[in-house]
Amino acid sequence: MASSMAVDKPKQPKLDVDQYLSTAISATPTDLHPYFESFQGLHSRKLWHQITLKLVEFFDDPLSQPYQVDVYDRFVRDFAAKLNPLKLVEMGVKVSRQIDNPSDHIGFLSDILSRIDKDKSQEAYVLLLATIARAKLVFGDIEGTKADMDAAWKVLDELSGVDSGVNGAYYSIAADYYKAKAEYGSYYKNSLLYLACVDITKDLTAEDRLNRAHDLGVAAFLGDQIYNFGELLMHPILDDLDQSEYDWIKKLLFTFNEGNIGKFEALAPLFPKEPILHENYPFLRQKICLMALIESVFKRGPYDRTMSFQTIAEETRLPLEEVEHLLMKALSLKLIRGSLDQVDQKAQITWVQPRVLSREQIGGLAHRLTTWTEKLSSVEKRIAPEVLA
């Protein structure tokens, strides 16, 4: 089993449900009594779906927090085999938040995991493993986190039509793990996948959205394989950067996408606000030069993509002797395709990586299409008489 901290609890004696619920009514606040009264009636009639809904309602009630662990550990567990495994696990995950002690917290979740049939309840199994992995990350067990993540992914990768909550749980812990490891590309990928599983306006607080947008921006800048910001630029999560202390990060993202070195240099004095960007300035400078190269090629027509090293030096604001290295880097990253002529100091570019366009870039593309249409029309008029003849 992936989680090495599973505990074997002694088998509990059969619960006297009526006595337990009667005691609960006398020992809890009046506002909680209707829940326990409902539990009595639904349990006696063996209405397992209805009692599940009522339990979910109970665990969502803030007043129930001091009693959640006992209700789950004794009452719910007594008929757990009758409940939907995924719902059982979702409730267990919620209840575990009331347990502060690291060992007890992980032990509680691991005990539930030991009772889940991995083959018959795969979604529940993945959700629990992802939750245990998160707990281990919070409590500093990085290796344990990775082991549980890998075990969860092994199952998840084979499933189809997975509940969004299960997917979200996995991608959330994966993103946080890679953030802790400073693996920017993996964080960026898993964080965007996590956002695809949630409703950011309902499932995330304003603070969560701001932090997530900030972290995604930083990851986009520092990811050594990330040169296409399209998915992030189109995501509404970036709107939370507007009029915040990080609004300049949003501007910088669009600046990179446009390959605009002038705007980059104008924003560079703000980098000390984000020390990790300030420390990686040489890498960011190279990255904006690569983006400027892509933009320079993109702006040219398909028959005007033989560029001299001197032209590239001017477009990227690099010394002439550094242009060849820049081109080799762009080719190795598969940002462009083509060939170099070191003797004549020219580059023949045959392809450039597609990306999301700004309004100005779309305008430029529209102008090129108009020019192309006019040329096509001119050719048509010139050959029409010959065709008719």
Tab-separated table of C-alpha atoms in Angstrom:
chain	number	residue	atom	x	y	z
A	1	MET	CA	0.000	0.000	0.000
A	2	ALA	CA	1.306	3.438	-0.964
A	3	SER	CA	0.721	5.008	2.426
A	4	SER	CA	3.227	3.588	4.885
A	5	MET	CA	1.470	5.046	7.927
A	6	ALA	CA	-1.706	2.977	7.874
A	7	VAL	CA	-2.685	1.831	11.343
A	8	ASP	CA	-4.506	-1.290	12.396
A	9	LYS	CA	-7.136	-0.357	14.927
A	10	PRO	CA	-8.686	-3.053	17.076
A	11	LYS	CA	-12.089	-4.033	15.798
A	12	GLN	CA	-14.736	-1.975	17.549
A	13	PRO	CA	-17.637	-3.726	19.273
A	14	LYS	CA	-20.996	-3.506	17.503
A	15	LEU	CA	-22.435	-0.050	18.093
A	16	ASP	CA	-25.796	0.332	19.783
A	17	VAL	CA	-26.982	2.996	17.356
A	18	ASP	CA	-30.083	4.077	19.285
A	19	GLN	CA	-28.110	4.480	22.500
A	20	TYR	CA	-25.309	6.361	20.728
A	21	LEU	CA	-27.697	8.808	19.045
A	22	SER	CA	-29.716	9.340	22.208
A	23	THR	CA	-26.519	10.147	24.088
A	24	ALA	CA	-25.450	12.474	21.289
A	25	ILE	CA	-28.714	14.398	21.522
A	26	SER	CA	-28.213	14.981	25.235
A	27	ALA	CA	-24.532	15.908	24.844
A	28	THR	CA	-24.673	18.341	21.907
A	29	PRO	CA	-26.096	21.837	21.350
A	30	THR	CA	-29.818	22.098	20.659
A	31	ASP	CA	-29.190	23.273	17.086
A	32	LEU	CA	-27.601	19.912	16.266
A	33	HIS	CA	-30.440	17.773	17.670
A	34	PRO	CA	-32.440	17.663	14.401
A	35	TYR	CA	-29.494	15.974	12.687
A	36	PHE	CA	-29.298	13.162	15.218
A	37	GLU	CA	-33.073	12.730	15.214
A	38	SER	CA	-32.916	12.392	11.403
A	39	PHE	CA	-30.053	9.924	11.709
A	40	GLN	CA	-32.219	7.752	13.996
A	41	GLY	CA	-35.131	7.573	11.595
A	42	LEU	CA	-33.074	7.111	8.427
A	43	HIS	CA	-30.827	4.471	9.968
A	44	SER	CA	-33.734	2.448	11.319
A	45	ARG	CA	-35.295	2.421	7.830
A	46	LYS	CA	-31.932	1.643	6.196
A	47	LEU	CA	-32.178	4.656	3.886
A	48	TRP	CA	-28.455	4.819	3.160
A	49	HIS	CA	-28.536	7.428	0.383
A	50	GLN	CA	-30.718	9.775	2.429
A	51	ILE	CA	-28.581	9.360	5.527
A	52	THR	CA	-25.504	10.144	3.427
A	53	LEU	CA	-27.051	13.440	2.340
A	54	LYS	CA	-27.938	14.287	5.929
A	55	LEU	CA	-24.423	13.410	7.113
A	56	VAL	CA	-22.917	15.692	4.453
A	57	GLU	CA	-25.187	18.473	5.718
A	58	PHE	CA	-24.112	17.746	9.290
A	59	PHE	CA	-20.390	17.835	8.485
A	60	ASP	CA	-20.879	21.126	6.608
A	61	ASP	CA	-22.374	22.736	9.718
A	62	PRO	CA	-19.675	24.668	11.648
A	63	LEU	CA	-21.403	23.760	14.934
A	64	SER	CA	-20.649	20.088	14.290
A	65	GLN	CA	-16.872	20.489	14.219
A	66	PRO	CA	-16.149	19.371	17.826
A	67	TYR	CA	-18.204	16.204	17.250
A	68	GLN	CA	-17.262	15.272	13.700
A	69	VAL	CA	-14.440	12.835	14.457
A	70	ASP	CA	-16.502	10.868	16.976
A	71	VAL	CA	-19.578	10.740	14.703
A	72	TYR	CA	-17.488	9.521	11.774
A	73	ASP	CA	-15.294	7.142	13.750
A	74	ARG	CA	-18.115	5.445	15.617
A	75	PHE	CA	-21.476	6.079	13.937
A	76	VAL	CA	-20.600	6.331	10.240
A	77	ARG	CA	-18.054	3.547	10.345
A	78	ASP	CA	-20.684	1.197	11.768
A	79	PHE	CA	-22.513	1.120	8.408
A	80	ALA	CA	-19.731	2.366	6.103
A	81	ALA	CA	-20.026	-0.687	3.868
A	82	LYS	CA	-23.568	0.430	2.929
A	83	LEU	CA	-22.464	3.865	1.671
A	84	ASN	CA	-21.095	5.084	-1.637
A	85	PRO	CA	-17.285	4.747	-1.197
A	86	LEU	CA	-16.524	8.122	-2.784
A	87	LYS	CA	-19.036	9.902	-0.521
A	88	LEU	CA	-17.633	8.019	2.464
A	89	VAL	CA	-14.130	9.216	1.616
A	90	GLU	CA	-15.232	12.795	0.910
A	91	MET	CA	-16.779	12.940	4.373
A	92	GLY	CA	-13.667	11.401	5.913
A	93	VAL	CA	-11.459	13.978	4.212
A	94	LYS	CA	-13.594	16.781	5.589
A	95	VAL	CA	-13.581	15.301	9.113
A	96	SER	CA	-9.796	14.834	9.072
A	97	ARG	CA	-9.378	18.624	9.053
A	98	GLN	CA	-10.440	18.612	12.701
A	99	ILE	CA	-7.376	16.539	13.675
A	100	ASP	CA	-4.317	18.725	14.258
A	101	ASN	CA	-1.812	16.122	15.428
A	102	PRO	CA	0.210	15.032	12.359
A	103	SER	CA	0.437	11.372	13.326
A	104	ASP	CA	-3.239	11.146	14.282
A	105	HIS	CA	-4.298	13.048	11.160
A	106	ILE	CA	-2.446	10.746	8.764
A	107	GLY	CA	-3.383	7.703	10.832
A	108	PHE	CA	-7.087	8.582	10.593
A	109	LEU	CA	-6.921	8.891	6.804
A	110	SER	CA	-4.734	5.803	6.417
A	111	ASP	CA	-7.205	3.763	8.444
A	112	ILE	CA	-9.963	4.736	6.009
A	113	LEU	CA	-7.653	3.862	3.116
A	114	SER	CA	-7.094	0.394	4.531
A	115	ARG	CA	-10.851	-0.219	4.339
A	116	ILE	CA	-11.243	0.918	0.715
A	117	ASP	CA	-11.198	-1.693	-2.037
A	118	LYS	CA	-8.689	-0.259	-4.516
A	119	ASP	CA	-10.065	-2.215	-7.474
A	120	LYS	CA	-13.772	-1.603	-6.842
A	121	SER	CA	-13.543	1.990	-5.570
A	122	GLN	CA	-10.760	3.549	-7.598
A	123	GLU	CA	-11.917	7.170	-7.408
A	124	ALA	CA	-12.271	6.949	-3.632
A	125	TYR	CA	-8.820	5.362	-3.429
A	126	VAL	CA	-7.223	8.149	-5.496
A	127	LEU	CA	-8.949	10.892	-3.493
A	128	LEU	CA	-7.717	9.406	-0.220
A	129	LEU	CA	-4.154	8.934	-1.471
A	130	ALA	CA	-4.074	12.531	-2.738
A	131	THR	CA	-5.359	13.760	0.625
A	132	ILE	CA	-2.782	11.709	2.532
A	133	ALA	CA	-0.081	13.028	0.198
A	134	ARG	CA	-1.182	16.586	1.005
A	135	ALA	CA	-1.044	15.898	4.740
A	136	LYS	CA	2.467	14.485	4.393
A	137	LEU	CA	3.561	17.550	2.414
A	138	VAL	CA	2.156	19.876	5.087
A	139	PHE	CA	3.942	17.888	7.785
A	140	GLY	CA	7.245	17.848	5.899
A	141	ASP	CA	7.376	14.297	4.503
A	142	ILE	CA	8.405	15.129	0.931
A	143	GLU	CA	9.376	11.582	-0.036
A	144	GLY	CA	6.127	10.177	1.351
A	145	THR	CA	4.201	12.794	-0.585
A	146	LYS	CA	5.823	11.781	-3.868
A	147	ALA	CA	5.248	8.069	-3.205
A	148	ASP	CA	1.526	8.584	-2.602
A	149	MET	CA	1.239	10.951	-5.584
A	150	ASP	CA	2.812	8.340	-7.858
A	151	ALA	CA	0.526	5.606	-6.551
A	152	ALA	CA	-2.529	7.840	-7.046
A	153	TRP	CA	-1.490	8.756	-10.591
A	154	LYS	CA	-0.950	5.113	-11.506
A	155	VAL	CA	-4.634	4.498	-10.826
A	156	LEU	CA	-5.954	7.856	-12.057
A	157	ASP	CA	-4.164	7.615	-15.391
A	158	GLU	CA	-6.161	4.485	-16.262
A	159	LEU	CA	-9.571	5.980	-15.405
A	160	SER	CA	-12.003	7.861	-17.632
A	161	GLY	CA	-14.950	10.070	-16.700
A	162	VAL	CA	-13.403	10.857	-13.326
A	163	ASP	CA	-15.216	13.058	-10.801
A	164	SER	CA	-13.831	16.599	-11.002
A	165	GLY	CA	-13.256	16.625	-7.252
A	166	VAL	CA	-10.974	13.594	-7.532
A	167	ASN	CA	-9.018	15.088	-10.426
A	168	GLY	CA	-8.830	18.392	-8.591
A	169	ALA	CA	-7.479	16.765	-5.433
A	170	TYR	CA	-4.683	15.077	-7.357
A	171	TYR	CA	-3.658	18.092	-9.453
A	172	SER	CA	-3.817	20.358	-6.415
A	173	ILE	CA	-1.331	18.300	-4.397
A	174	ALA	CA	0.816	17.717	-7.484
A	175	ALA	CA	1.032	21.473	-8.061
A	176	ASP	CA	1.892	22.160	-4.414
A	177	TYR	CA	4.525	19.403	-4.398
A	178	TYR	CA	6.256	20.805	-7.478
A	179	LYS	CA	6.013	24.306	-6.031
A	180	ALA	CA	7.822	23.069	-2.914
A	181	LYS	CA	10.476	21.495	-5.162
A	182	ALA	CA	10.765	24.693	-7.289
A	183	GLU	CA	10.032	22.676	-10.451
A	184	TYR	CA	8.344	25.508	-12.310
A	185	GLY	CA	7.276	23.713	-15.474
A	186	SER	CA	5.579	20.869	-13.591
A	187	TYR	CA	3.943	23.316	-11.188
A	188	TYR	CA	2.620	25.388	-14.113
A	189	LYS	CA	1.135	22.342	-15.869
A	190	ASN	CA	-0.496	20.799	-12.800
A	191	SER	CA	-1.757	24.117	-11.461
A	192	LEU	CA	-3.579	24.871	-14.716
A	193	LEU	CA	-5.025	21.345	-14.710
A	194	TYR	CA	-6.228	21.942	-11.151
A	195	LEU	CA	-7.940	25.183	-12.177
A	196	ALA	CA	-9.728	23.276	-14.951
A	197	CYS	CA	-11.327	21.097	-12.251
A	198	VAL	CA	-12.758	23.871	-10.068
A	199	ASP	CA	-15.034	26.891	-10.257
A	200	ILE	CA	-12.592	29.609	-9.248
A	201	THR	CA	-15.359	31.974	-8.113
A	202	LYS	CA	-16.963	29.396	-5.795
A	203	ASP	CA	-14.167	27.045	-4.794
A	204	LEU	CA	-11.361	29.570	-4.250
A	205	THR	CA	-11.246	32.583	-1.987
A	206	ALA	CA	-10.057	35.934	-3.319
A	207	GLU	CA	-6.740	35.381	-1.520
A	208	ASP	CA	-6.394	31.899	-3.037
A	209	ARG	CA	-7.032	33.258	-6.521
A	210	LEU	CA	-4.518	36.059	-6.104
A	211	ASN	CA	-1.806	33.715	-4.810
A	212	ARG	CA	-2.500	31.153	-7.534
A	213	ALA	CA	-2.313	33.807	-10.283
A	214	HIS	CA	0.919	35.156	-8.801
A	215	ASP	CA	2.516	31.708	-8.560
A	216	LEU	CA	1.468	30.790	-12.106
A	217	GLY	CA	2.984	34.010	-13.413
A	218	VAL	CA	6.295	33.371	-11.662
A	219	ALA	CA	6.309	29.763	-12.910
A	220	ALA	CA	5.632	30.934	-16.478
A	221	PHE	CA	8.617	33.281	-16.304
A	222	LEU	CA	11.029	30.775	-14.751
A	223	GLY	CA	9.944	27.561	-16.478
A	224	ASP	CA	12.784	26.691	-18.830
A	225	GLN	CA	10.415	24.957	-21.269
A	226	ILE	CA	7.532	27.449	-21.083
A	227	TYR	CA	7.466	29.796	-24.065
A	228	ASN	CA	3.759	29.675	-24.792
A	229	PHE	CA	1.683	31.508	-22.181
A	230	GLY	CA	-1.575	31.174	-24.111
A	231	GLU	CA	-3.577	29.039	-21.693
A	232	LEU	CA	-2.664	31.279	-18.763
A	233	LEU	CA	-3.249	34.548	-20.633
A	234	MET	CA	-6.785	33.429	-21.511
A	235	HIS	CA	-7.618	32.250	-17.982
A	236	PRO	CA	-9.825	34.494	-15.801
A	237	ILE	CA	-7.561	33.800	-12.805
A	238	LEU	CA	-5.300	36.584	-14.104
A	239	ASP	CA	-8.057	39.142	-13.527
A	240	ASP	CA	-7.316	38.849	-9.803
A	241	LEU	CA	-3.936	40.483	-10.405
A	242	ASP	CA	-5.625	43.695	-11.579
A	243	GLN	CA	-5.258	46.572	-9.104
A	244	SER	CA	-3.287	44.341	-6.732
A	245	GLU	CA	0.333	44.512	-5.609
A	246	TYR	CA	1.079	42.055	-8.421
A	247	ASP	CA	-0.617	43.878	-11.280
A	248	TRP	CA	2.796	44.416	-12.905
A	249	ILE	CA	3.204	40.626	-13.181
A	250	LYS	CA	0.187	40.485	-15.469
A	251	LYS	CA	1.670	43.270	-17.596
A	252	LEU	CA	4.958	41.370	-17.706
A	253	LEU	CA	3.202	38.194	-18.888
A	254	PHE	CA	1.703	40.004	-21.853
A	255	THR	CA	5.041	41.701	-22.479
A	256	PHE	CA	6.737	38.315	-22.791
A	257	ASN	CA	3.992	37.025	-25.052
A	258	GLU	CA	4.527	40.014	-27.357
A	259	GLY	CA	8.310	39.689	-27.208
A	260	ASN	CA	8.473	43.404	-26.432
A	261	ILE	CA	11.947	44.131	-25.089
A	262	GLY	CA	11.197	47.828	-24.580
A	263	LYS	CA	8.312	47.066	-22.227
A	264	PHE	CA	10.438	44.394	-20.511
A	265	GLU	CA	13.158	46.915	-19.761
A	266	ALA	CA	10.543	49.401	-18.507
A	267	LEU	CA	9.188	46.798	-16.051
A	268	ALA	CA	12.617	45.455	-14.986
A	269	PRO	CA	13.025	48.037	-12.155
A	270	LEU	CA	10.071	46.317	-10.432
A	271	PHE	CA	11.838	42.938	-10.303
A	272	PRO	CA	13.294	43.546	-6.804
A	273	LYS	CA	9.695	43.340	-5.534
A	274	GLU	CA	9.885	39.662	-6.496
A	275	PRO	CA	13.380	38.546	-5.391
A	276	ILE	CA	13.311	35.262	-7.312
A	277	LEU	CA	12.764	37.161	-10.578
A	278	HIS	CA	15.497	39.620	-9.659
A	279	GLU	CA	17.903	36.715	-8.998
A	280	ASN	CA	17.064	35.136	-12.359
A	281	TYR	CA	17.324	38.308	-14.437
A	282	PRO	CA	19.913	36.864	-16.901
A	283	PHE	CA	17.596	33.932	-17.677
A	284	LEU	CA	14.603	36.257	-18.076
A	285	ARG	CA	16.636	38.514	-20.369
A	286	GLN	CA	17.466	35.537	-22.573
A	287	LYS	CA	13.828	34.443	-22.522
A	288	ILE	CA	12.511	37.828	-23.655
A	289	CYS	CA	15.126	37.827	-26.441
A	290	LEU	CA	13.832	34.439	-27.602
A	291	MET	CA	10.273	35.748	-27.503
A	292	ALA	CA	11.382	38.830	-29.446
A	293	LEU	CA	12.945	36.543	-32.057
A	294	ILE	CA	9.684	34.598	-32.378
A	295	GLU	CA	7.744	37.849	-32.755
A	296	SER	CA	10.184	39.175	-35.341
A	297	VAL	CA	9.801	36.021	-37.443
A	298	PHE	CA	6.032	35.994	-36.999
A	299	LYS	CA	5.682	39.559	-38.279
A	300	ARG	CA	7.414	38.654	-41.517
A	301	GLY	CA	5.658	37.168	-44.503
A	302	PRO	CA	6.256	33.515	-45.396
A	303	TYR	CA	8.603	34.556	-48.225
A	304	ASP	CA	10.579	37.017	-46.122
A	305	ARG	CA	12.012	34.785	-43.411
A	306	THR	CA	15.660	34.794	-44.351
A	307	MET	CA	17.093	37.091	-41.703
A	308	SER	CA	20.608	38.369	-41.295
A	309	PHE	CA	22.312	38.050	-37.930
A	310	GLN	CA	22.553	41.843	-37.904
A	311	THR	CA	18.774	42.214	-38.257
A	312	ILE	CA	18.209	39.712	-35.451
A	313	ALA	CA	20.723	41.560	-33.265
A	314	GLU	CA	18.766	44.773	-33.775
A	315	GLU	CA	15.394	43.104	-33.141
A	316	THR	CA	16.577	41.394	-29.934
A	317	ARG	CA	18.973	44.138	-28.791
A	318	LEU	CA	21.790	41.624	-28.481
A	319	PRO	CA	25.465	41.999	-29.456
A	320	LEU	CA	26.055	40.498	-32.905
A	321	GLU	CA	28.346	37.801	-31.507
A	322	GLU	CA	25.520	36.440	-29.309
A	323	VAL	CA	22.957	36.019	-32.105
A	324	GLU	CA	24.112	32.586	-33.258
A	325	HIS	CA	23.842	31.217	-29.702
A	326	LEU	CA	20.330	32.653	-29.426
A	327	LEU	CA	19.296	30.977	-32.691
A	328	MET	CA	20.770	27.654	-31.589
A	329	LYS	CA	18.842	27.929	-28.326
A	330	ALA	CA	15.587	28.669	-30.178
A	331	LEU	CA	16.145	25.684	-32.455
A	332	SER	CA	16.933	23.333	-29.559
A	333	LEU	CA	13.772	24.445	-27.729
A	334	LYS	CA	11.782	23.870	-30.946
A	335	LEU	CA	10.563	27.465	-30.915
A	336	ILE	CA	11.586	27.773	-34.547
A	337	ARG	CA	12.653	25.500	-37.386
A	338	GLY	CA	15.119	26.351	-40.079
A	339	SER	CA	18.827	26.475	-40.874
A	340	LEU	CA	21.803	28.734	-40.174
A	341	ASP	CA	24.481	29.957	-42.556
A	342	GLN	CA	27.404	30.951	-40.356
A	343	VAL	CA	29.489	32.081	-43.326
A	344	ASP	CA	26.948	34.611	-44.632
A	345	GLN	CA	25.555	35.121	-41.125
A	346	LYS	CA	21.977	34.448	-42.130
A	347	ALA	CA	19.129	32.353	-40.726
A	348	GLN	CA	16.440	30.747	-42.879
A	349	ILE	CA	13.339	30.285	-40.691
A	350	THR	CA	10.694	27.897	-42.015
A	351	TRP	CA	8.378	27.634	-39.001
A	352	VAL	CA	7.659	29.443	-35.743
A	353	GLN	CA	5.848	28.129	-32.673
A	354	PRO	CA	2.157	29.195	-32.628
A	355	ARG	CA	0.941	31.186	-29.655
A	356	VAL	CA	-1.887	33.399	-28.391
A	357	LEU	CA	-1.920	36.800	-30.109
A	358	SER	CA	-2.521	40.231	-28.605
A	359	ARG	CA	-4.899	42.689	-30.281
A	360	GLU	CA	-1.944	44.417	-31.950
A	361	GLN	CA	-0.615	41.095	-33.244
A	362	ILE	CA	-4.053	40.137	-34.555
A	363	GLY	CA	-4.210	43.511	-36.302
A	364	GLY	CA	-0.866	42.850	-37.931
A	365	LEU	CA	-2.020	39.404	-39.047
A	366	ALA	CA	-5.223	40.911	-40.485
A	367	HIS	CA	-3.149	43.432	-42.441
A	368	ARG	CA	-0.999	40.647	-43.872
A	369	LEU	CA	-4.084	38.674	-44.869
A	370	THR	CA	-5.506	41.757	-46.589
A	371	THR	CA	-2.246	42.243	-48.481
A	372	TRP	CA	-2.215	38.578	-49.474
A	373	THR	CA	-5.852	38.812	-50.668
A	374	GLU	CA	-5.020	41.874	-52.767
A	375	LYS	CA	-2.073	40.093	-54.378
A	376	LEU	CA	-4.235	37.060	-55.094
A	377	SER	CA	-6.876	39.280	-56.652
A	378	SER	CA	-4.228	40.978	-58.819
A	379	VAL	CA	-2.973	37.616	-60.049
A	380	GLU	CA	-6.543	36.503	-60.777
A	381	LYS	CA	-7.198	39.617	-62.887
A	382	ARG	CA	-3.953	39.119	-64.783
A	383	ILE	CA	-4.563	35.476	-65.715
A	384	ALA	CA	-8.354	35.699	-66.220
A	385	PRO	CA	-8.135	36.831	-69.905
A	386	GLU	CA	-5.756	33.975	-70.699
A	387	VAL	CA	-8.079	31.444	-69.052
A	388	LEU	CA	-11.094	32.769	-70.970
A	389	ALA	CA	-9.157	32.706	-74.243
